[in-house]
Tab-separated table of C-alpha atoms and ligand atoms in Angstrom:
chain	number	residue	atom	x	y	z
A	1	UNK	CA	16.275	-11.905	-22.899
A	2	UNK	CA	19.008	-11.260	-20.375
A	3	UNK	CA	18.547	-11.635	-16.656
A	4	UNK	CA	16.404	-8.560	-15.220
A	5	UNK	CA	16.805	-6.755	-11.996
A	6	UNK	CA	13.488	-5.114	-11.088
A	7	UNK	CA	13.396	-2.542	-7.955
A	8	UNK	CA	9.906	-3.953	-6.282
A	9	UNK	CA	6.788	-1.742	-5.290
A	10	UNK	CA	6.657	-0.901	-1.739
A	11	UNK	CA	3.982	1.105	-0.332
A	12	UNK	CA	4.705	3.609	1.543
A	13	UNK	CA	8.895	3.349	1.205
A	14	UNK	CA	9.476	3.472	-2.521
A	15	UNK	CA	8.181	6.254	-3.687
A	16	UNK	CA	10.146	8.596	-6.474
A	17	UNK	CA	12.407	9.756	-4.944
A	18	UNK	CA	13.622	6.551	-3.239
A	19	UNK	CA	13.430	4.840	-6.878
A	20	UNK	CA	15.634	7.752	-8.158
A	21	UNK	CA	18.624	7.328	-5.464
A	22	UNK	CA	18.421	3.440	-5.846
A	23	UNK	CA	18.630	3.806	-9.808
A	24	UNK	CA	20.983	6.230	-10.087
A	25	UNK	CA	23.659	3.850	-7.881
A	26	UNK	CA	22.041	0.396	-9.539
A	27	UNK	CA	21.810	-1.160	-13.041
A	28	UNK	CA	17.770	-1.793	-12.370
A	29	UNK	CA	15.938	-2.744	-15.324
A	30	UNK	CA	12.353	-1.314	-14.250
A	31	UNK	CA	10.685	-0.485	-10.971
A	32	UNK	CA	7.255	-0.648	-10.125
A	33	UNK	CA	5.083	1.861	-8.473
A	34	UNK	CA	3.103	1.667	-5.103
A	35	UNK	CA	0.307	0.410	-5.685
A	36	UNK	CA	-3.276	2.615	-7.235
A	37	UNK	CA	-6.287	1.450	-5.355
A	38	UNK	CA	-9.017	1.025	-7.129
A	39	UNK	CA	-12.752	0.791	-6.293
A	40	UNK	CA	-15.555	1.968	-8.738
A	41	UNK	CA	-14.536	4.978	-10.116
A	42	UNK	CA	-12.065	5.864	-13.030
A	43	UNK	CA	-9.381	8.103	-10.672
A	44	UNK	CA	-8.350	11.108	-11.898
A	45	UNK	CA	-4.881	11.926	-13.010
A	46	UNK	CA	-3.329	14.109	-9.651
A	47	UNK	CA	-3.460	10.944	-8.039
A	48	UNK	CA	-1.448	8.967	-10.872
A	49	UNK	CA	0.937	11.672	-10.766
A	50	UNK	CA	1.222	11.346	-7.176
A	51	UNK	CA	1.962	7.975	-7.092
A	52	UNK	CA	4.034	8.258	-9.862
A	53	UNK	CA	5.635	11.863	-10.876
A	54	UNK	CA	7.551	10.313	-13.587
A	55	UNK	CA	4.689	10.444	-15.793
A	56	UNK	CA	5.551	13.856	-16.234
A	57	UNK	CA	9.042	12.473	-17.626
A	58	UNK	CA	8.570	9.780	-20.311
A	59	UNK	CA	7.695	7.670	-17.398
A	60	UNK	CA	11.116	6.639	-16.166
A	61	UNK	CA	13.340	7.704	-13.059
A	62	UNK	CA	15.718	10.421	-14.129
A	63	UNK	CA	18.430	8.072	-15.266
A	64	UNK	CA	15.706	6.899	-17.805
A	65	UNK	CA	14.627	3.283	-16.056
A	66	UNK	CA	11.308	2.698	-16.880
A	67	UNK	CA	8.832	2.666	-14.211
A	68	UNK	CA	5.836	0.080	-14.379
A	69	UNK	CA	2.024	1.169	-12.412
A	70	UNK	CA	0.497	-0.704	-10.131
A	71	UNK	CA	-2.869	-0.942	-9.928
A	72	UNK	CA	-4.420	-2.868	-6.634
A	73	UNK	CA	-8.642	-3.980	-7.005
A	74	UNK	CA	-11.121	-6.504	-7.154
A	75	UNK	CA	-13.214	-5.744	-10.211
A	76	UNK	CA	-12.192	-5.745	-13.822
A	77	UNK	CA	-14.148	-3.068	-15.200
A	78	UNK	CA	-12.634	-0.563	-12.941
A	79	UNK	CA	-9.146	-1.900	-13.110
A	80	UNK	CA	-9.434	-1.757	-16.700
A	81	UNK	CA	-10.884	1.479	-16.885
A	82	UNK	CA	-8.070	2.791	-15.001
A	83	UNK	CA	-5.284	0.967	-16.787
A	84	UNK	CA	-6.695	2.972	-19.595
A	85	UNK	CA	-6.078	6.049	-17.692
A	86	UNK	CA	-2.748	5.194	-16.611
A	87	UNK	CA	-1.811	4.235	-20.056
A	88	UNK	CA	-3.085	7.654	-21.618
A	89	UNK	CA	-1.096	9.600	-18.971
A	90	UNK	CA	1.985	8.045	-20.592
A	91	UNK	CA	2.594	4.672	-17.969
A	92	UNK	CA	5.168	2.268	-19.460
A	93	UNK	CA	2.612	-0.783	-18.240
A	94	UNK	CA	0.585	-1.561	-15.897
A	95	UNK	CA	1.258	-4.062	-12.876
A	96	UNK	CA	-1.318	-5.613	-11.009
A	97	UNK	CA	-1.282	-6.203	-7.453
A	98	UNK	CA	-2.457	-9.716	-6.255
A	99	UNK	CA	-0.044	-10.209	-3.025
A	100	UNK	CA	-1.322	-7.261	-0.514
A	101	UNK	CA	-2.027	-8.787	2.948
A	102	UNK	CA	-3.542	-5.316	4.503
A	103	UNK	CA	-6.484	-6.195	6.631
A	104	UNK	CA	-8.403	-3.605	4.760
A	105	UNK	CA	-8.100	-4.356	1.115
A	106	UNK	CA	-8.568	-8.128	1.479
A	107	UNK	CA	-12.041	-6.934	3.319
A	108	UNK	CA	-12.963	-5.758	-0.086
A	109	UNK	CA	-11.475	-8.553	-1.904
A	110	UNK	CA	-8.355	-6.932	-3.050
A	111	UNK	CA	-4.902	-8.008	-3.141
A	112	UNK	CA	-3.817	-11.099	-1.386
A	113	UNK	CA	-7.626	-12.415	-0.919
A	114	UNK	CA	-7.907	-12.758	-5.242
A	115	UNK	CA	-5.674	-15.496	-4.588
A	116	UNK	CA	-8.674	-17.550	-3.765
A	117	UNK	CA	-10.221	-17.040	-6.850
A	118	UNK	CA	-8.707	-17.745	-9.847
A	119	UNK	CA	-11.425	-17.258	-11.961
A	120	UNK	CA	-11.316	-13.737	-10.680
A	121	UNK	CA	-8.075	-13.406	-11.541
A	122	UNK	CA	-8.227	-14.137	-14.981
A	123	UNK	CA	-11.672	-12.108	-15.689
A	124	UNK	CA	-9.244	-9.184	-14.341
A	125	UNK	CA	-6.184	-10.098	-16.111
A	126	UNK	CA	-7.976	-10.363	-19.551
A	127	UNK	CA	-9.898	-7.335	-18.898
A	128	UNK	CA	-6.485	-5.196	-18.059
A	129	UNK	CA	-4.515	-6.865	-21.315
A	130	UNK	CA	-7.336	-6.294	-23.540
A	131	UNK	CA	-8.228	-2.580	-22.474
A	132	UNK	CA	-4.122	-2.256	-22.859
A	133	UNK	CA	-2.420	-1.172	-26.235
A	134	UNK	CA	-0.919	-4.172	-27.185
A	135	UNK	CA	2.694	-2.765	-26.874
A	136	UNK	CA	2.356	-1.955	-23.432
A	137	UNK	CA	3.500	-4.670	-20.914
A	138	UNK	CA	0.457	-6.191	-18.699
A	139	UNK	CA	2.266	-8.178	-15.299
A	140	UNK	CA	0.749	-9.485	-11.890
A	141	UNK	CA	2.295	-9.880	-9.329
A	142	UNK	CA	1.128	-12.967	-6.504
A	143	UNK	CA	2.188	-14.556	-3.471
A	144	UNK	CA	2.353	-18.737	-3.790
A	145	UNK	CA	-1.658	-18.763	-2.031
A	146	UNK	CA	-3.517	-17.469	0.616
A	147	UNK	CA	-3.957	-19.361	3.813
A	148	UNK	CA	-1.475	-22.280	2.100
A	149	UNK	CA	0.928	-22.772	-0.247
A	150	UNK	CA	-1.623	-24.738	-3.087
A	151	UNK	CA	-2.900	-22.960	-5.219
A	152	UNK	CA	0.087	-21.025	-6.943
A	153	UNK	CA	-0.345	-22.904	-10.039
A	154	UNK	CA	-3.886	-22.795	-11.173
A	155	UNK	CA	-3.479	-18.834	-10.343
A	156	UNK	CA	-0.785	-18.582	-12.237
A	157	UNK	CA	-1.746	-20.472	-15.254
A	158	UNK	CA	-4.924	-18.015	-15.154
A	159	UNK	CA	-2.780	-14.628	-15.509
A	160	UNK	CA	-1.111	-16.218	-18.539
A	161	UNK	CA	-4.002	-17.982	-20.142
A	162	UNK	CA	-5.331	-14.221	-19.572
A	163	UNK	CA	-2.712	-12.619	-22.122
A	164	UNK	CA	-0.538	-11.484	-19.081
A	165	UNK	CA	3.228	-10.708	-20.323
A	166	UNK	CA	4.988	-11.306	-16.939
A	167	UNK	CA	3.825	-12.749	-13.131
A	168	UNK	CA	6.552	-12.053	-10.371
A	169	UNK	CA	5.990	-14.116	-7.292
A	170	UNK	CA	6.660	-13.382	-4.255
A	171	UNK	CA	7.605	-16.910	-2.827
A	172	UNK	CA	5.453	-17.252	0.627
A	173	UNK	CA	1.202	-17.529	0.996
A	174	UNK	CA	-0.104	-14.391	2.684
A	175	UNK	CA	0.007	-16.753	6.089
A	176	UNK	CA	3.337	-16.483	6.364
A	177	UNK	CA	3.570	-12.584	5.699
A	178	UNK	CA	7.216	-11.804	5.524
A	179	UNK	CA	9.008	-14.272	7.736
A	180	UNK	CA	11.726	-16.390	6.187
A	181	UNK	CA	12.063	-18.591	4.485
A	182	UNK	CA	11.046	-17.589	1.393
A	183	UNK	CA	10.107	-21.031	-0.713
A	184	UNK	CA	11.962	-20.126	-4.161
A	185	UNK	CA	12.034	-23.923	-5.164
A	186	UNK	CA	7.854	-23.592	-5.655
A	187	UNK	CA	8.731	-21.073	-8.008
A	188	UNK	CA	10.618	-23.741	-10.232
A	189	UNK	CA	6.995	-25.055	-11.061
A	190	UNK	CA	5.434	-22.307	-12.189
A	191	UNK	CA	8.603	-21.685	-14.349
A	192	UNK	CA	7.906	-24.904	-16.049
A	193	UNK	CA	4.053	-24.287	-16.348
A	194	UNK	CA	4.358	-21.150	-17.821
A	195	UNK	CA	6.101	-19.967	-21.328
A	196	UNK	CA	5.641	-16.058	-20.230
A	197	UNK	CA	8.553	-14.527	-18.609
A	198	UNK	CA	8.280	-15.344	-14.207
A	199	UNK	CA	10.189	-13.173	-11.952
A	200	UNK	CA	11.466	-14.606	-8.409
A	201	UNK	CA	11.011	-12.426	-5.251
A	202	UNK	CA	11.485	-13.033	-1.358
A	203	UNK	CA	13.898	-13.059	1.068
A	204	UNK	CA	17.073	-12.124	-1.383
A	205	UNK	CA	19.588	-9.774	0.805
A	206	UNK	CA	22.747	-10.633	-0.864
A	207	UNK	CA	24.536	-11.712	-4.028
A	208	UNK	CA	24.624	-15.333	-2.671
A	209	UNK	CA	20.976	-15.394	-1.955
A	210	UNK	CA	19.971	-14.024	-5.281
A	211	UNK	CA	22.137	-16.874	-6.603
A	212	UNK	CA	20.231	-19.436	-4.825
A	213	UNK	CA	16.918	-17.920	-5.422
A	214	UNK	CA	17.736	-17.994	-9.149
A	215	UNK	CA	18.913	-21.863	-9.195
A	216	UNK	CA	16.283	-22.865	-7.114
A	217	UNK	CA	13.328	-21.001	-8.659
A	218	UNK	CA	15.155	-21.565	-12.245
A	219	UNK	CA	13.955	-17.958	-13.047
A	220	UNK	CA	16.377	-15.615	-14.638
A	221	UNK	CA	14.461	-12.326	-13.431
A	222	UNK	CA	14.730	-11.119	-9.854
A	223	UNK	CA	12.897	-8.689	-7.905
A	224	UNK	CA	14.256	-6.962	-4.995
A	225	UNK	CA	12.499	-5.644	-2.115
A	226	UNK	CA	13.222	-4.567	1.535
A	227	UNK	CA	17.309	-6.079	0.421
A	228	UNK	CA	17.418	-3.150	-1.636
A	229	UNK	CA	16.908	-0.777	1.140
A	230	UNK	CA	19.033	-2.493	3.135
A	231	UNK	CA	22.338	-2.712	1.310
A	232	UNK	CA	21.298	0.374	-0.793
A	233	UNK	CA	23.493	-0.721	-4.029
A	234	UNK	CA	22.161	-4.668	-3.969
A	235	UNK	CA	21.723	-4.534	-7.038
A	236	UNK	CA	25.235	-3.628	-8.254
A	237	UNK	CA	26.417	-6.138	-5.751
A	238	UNK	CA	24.530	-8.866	-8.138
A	239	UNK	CA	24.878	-7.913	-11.677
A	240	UNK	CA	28.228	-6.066	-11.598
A	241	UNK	CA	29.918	-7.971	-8.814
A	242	UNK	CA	31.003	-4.568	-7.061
A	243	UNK	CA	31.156	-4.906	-3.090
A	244	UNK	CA	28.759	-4.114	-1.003
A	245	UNK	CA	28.633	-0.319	0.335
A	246	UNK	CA	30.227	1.010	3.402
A	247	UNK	CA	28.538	2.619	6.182
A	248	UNK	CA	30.498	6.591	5.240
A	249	UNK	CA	28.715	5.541	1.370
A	250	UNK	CA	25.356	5.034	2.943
A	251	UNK	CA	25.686	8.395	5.144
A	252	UNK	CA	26.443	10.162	1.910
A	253	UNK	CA	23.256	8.569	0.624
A	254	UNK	CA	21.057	9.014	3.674
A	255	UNK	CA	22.567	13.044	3.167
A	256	UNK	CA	21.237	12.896	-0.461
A	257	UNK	CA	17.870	11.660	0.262
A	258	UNK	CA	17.513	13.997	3.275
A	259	UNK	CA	17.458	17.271	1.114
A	260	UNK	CA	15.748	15.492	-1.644
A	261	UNK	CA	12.792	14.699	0.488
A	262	UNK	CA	12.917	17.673	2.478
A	263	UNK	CA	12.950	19.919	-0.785
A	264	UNK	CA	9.775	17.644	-2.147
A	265	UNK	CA	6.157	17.807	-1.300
A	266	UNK	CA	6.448	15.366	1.189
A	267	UNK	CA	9.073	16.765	3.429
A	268	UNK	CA	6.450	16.958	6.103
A	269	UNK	CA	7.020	13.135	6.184
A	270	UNK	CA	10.829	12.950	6.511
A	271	UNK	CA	11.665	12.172	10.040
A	272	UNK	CA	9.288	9.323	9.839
A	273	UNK	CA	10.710	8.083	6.154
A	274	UNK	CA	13.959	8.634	7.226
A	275	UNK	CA	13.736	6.610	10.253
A	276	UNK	CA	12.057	3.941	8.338
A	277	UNK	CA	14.853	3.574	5.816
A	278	UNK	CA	17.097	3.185	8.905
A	279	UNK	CA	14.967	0.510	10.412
A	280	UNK	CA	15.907	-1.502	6.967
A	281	UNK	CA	19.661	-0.745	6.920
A	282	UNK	CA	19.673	-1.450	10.795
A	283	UNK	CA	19.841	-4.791	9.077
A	284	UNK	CA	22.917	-4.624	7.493
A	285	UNK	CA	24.568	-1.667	8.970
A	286	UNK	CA	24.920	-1.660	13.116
A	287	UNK	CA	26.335	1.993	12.715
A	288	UNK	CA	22.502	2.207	11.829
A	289	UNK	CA	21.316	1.233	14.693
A	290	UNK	CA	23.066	3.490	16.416
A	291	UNK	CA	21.603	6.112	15.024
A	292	UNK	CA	18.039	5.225	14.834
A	293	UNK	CA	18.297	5.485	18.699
A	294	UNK	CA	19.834	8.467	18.243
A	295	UNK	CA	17.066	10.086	16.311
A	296	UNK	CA	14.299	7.823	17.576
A	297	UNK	CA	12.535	10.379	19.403
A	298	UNK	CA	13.233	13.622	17.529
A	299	UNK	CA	10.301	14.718	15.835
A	300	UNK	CA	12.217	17.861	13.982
A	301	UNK	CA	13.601	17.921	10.184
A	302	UNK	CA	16.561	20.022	11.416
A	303	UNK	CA	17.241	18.229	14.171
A	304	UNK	CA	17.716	14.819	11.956
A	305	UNK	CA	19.663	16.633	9.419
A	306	UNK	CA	21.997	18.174	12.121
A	307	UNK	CA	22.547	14.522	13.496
A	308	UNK	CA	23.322	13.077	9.693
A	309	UNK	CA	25.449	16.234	9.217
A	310	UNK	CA	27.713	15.363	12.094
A	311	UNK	CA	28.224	11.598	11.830
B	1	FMN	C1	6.513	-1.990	3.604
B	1	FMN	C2	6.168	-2.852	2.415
B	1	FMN	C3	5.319	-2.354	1.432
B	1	FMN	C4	4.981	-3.149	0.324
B	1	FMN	N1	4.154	-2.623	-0.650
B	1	FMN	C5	3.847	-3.372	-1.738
B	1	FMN	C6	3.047	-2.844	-2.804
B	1	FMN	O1	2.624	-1.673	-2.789
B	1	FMN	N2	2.759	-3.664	-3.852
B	1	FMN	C7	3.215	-4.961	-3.910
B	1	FMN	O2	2.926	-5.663	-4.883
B	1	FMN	N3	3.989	-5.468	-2.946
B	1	FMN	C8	4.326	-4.714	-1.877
B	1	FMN	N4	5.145	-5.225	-0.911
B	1	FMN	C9	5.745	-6.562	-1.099
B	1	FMN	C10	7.125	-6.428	-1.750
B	1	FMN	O3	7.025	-5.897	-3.064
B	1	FMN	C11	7.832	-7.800	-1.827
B	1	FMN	O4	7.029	-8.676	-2.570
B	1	FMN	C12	8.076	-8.407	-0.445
B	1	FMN	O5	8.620	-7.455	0.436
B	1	FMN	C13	9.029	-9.614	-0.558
B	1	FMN	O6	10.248	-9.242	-1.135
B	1	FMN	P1	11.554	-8.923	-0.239
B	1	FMN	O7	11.763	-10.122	0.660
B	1	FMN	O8	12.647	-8.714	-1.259
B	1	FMN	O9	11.240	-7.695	0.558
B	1	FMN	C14	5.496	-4.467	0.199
B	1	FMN	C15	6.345	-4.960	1.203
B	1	FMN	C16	6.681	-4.174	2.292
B	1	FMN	C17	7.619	-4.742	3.349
């Protein structure tokens, strides 16, 4: 199979029309939903097609990339239950969410806390595969352990020994949250455990990085998080070799997504989505941070949109 670009799940960033702009400008092979929770109930379908409006499209983002659904939970029945669901809606696959760090879900045993079990893990990764038709991919997603960096292996080698098709691993424990470095060699040994396809993730804001990660990891697959919001066409800038964007490019784009989200149900969220994106390209763009002060403290759609309009 030839190297994969995946556009990662982020809760409460990535949503559909986010995965639209970034897959109209990048050669992404799938994205993955924000994550489903799931507790003890089979959900019904509004909130699938919340999370995930392309269901109502073949399941892929209008320039046809599919789009994988993530389901977050501690107990099998119910995650398999709702795979079920997901699948019958018309979901590509179904990606399962062992990384969260959210003080709330690992409470219930959800997300990054599974990593403590691997026994757990597997019960739900054979219970999702098998309640799967068998042409549908299963993945997992997982961070490289909880409070260390240990136990990446034995969790790993219980998703495949499960029947999962794909883990992506996010290279840090849930200790160290999302501060660099990202440890991509660690990776390399699950690589070499495993015969199922593993995806590296972490830290990757440029071409050279995703080069590293790639050598160092010795994974062919990459998954691309908050880089992708930061230099909006990443992804071109590491399969096609195209340079990065300018800043009058990203305007254009910010323009784009302004009447797209305004137009869309959640328009009442813009200023704060909006400003969020910012905080991201802040990171590669200081004409960004310019104009997050600027529009720091406005509150009003209009007023944002007359501040893009003018730049
Ligand atoms: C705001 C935010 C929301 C996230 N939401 C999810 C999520 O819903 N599911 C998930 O598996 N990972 C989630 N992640 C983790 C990312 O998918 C990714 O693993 C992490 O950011 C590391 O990759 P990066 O360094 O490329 O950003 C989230 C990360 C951030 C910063």
């Amino acid at each position: 199979m030839t190297a994969r670009l995946i556009l990662a799940p982020m809760e409460g960033v990535l949503d559909h029309l986010m995965r639209d702009l970034l897959t109209r400008i990048n050669p992404f092979d799938l994205c993955v939903t924000e994550f489903i929770r799931v507790v003890d109930m089979r959900l019904p379908p509004r909130v699938f097609y919340r999370l995930c409006p392309e269901l109502h499209s073949g399941c892929t983002t209008p320039n046809g990339t599919p789009v994988r659904i993530q389901l977050l939970g501690q107990d099998e029945h119910w995650l398999a239950e709702n795979a079920i669901q997901a699948c019958e809606l018309g979901a590509n696959g179904i990606d399962l969410n062992f990384g969260c760090p959210a003080k709330t879900v690992n409470k219930s045993r959800g997300g990054a806390s599974l990593l403590a079990d691997s026994e757990q893990l597997y019960r739900i990764g054979k219970a999702v595969r098998d309640a799967v038709p068998a042409h549908l991919p299963v993945s997992a997603k997982i961070r490289l352990g909880l409070e260390d960096r240990e136990s990446y292996l034995e969790n790993s080698q219980a998703l495949a020994e499960a029947g999962i098709n794909e883990l992506a691993v996010h290279a840090r424990s849930k200790k160290d949250g999302y501060r660099p470095p990202a440890y991509w060699p660690m990776v390399a040994n699950i690589r070499a455990a495993l015969s199922i396809p593993v995806v590296i993730n972490g830290e990757i804001w440029n071409s050279e990085h995703a080069k590293q990660a790639k050598a160092q990891s010795q994974c062919s697959d990459v998954m691309l998080g908050r880089g992708a919001l930061a230099l909006p066409n990443l992804a071109a800038t590491i399969k096609d070799n195209i340079a990065p964007m300018n800043w009058y490019e990203v305007v254009a784009l910010l323009l784009d997504y302004s009447s797209q989200e305004i137009a869309g149900d959640k328009g009442e969220y813009y200023p704060n989505r909006i400003k969020q994106w910012l905080s991201y390209l802040k990171i590669q763009y200081p004409e960004a941070n310019t104009l997050f002060r600027e529009i720091r403290t406005l509150t009003h759609t209009d007023d944002i949109r007359r501040t893009l309009a003018a730049l």
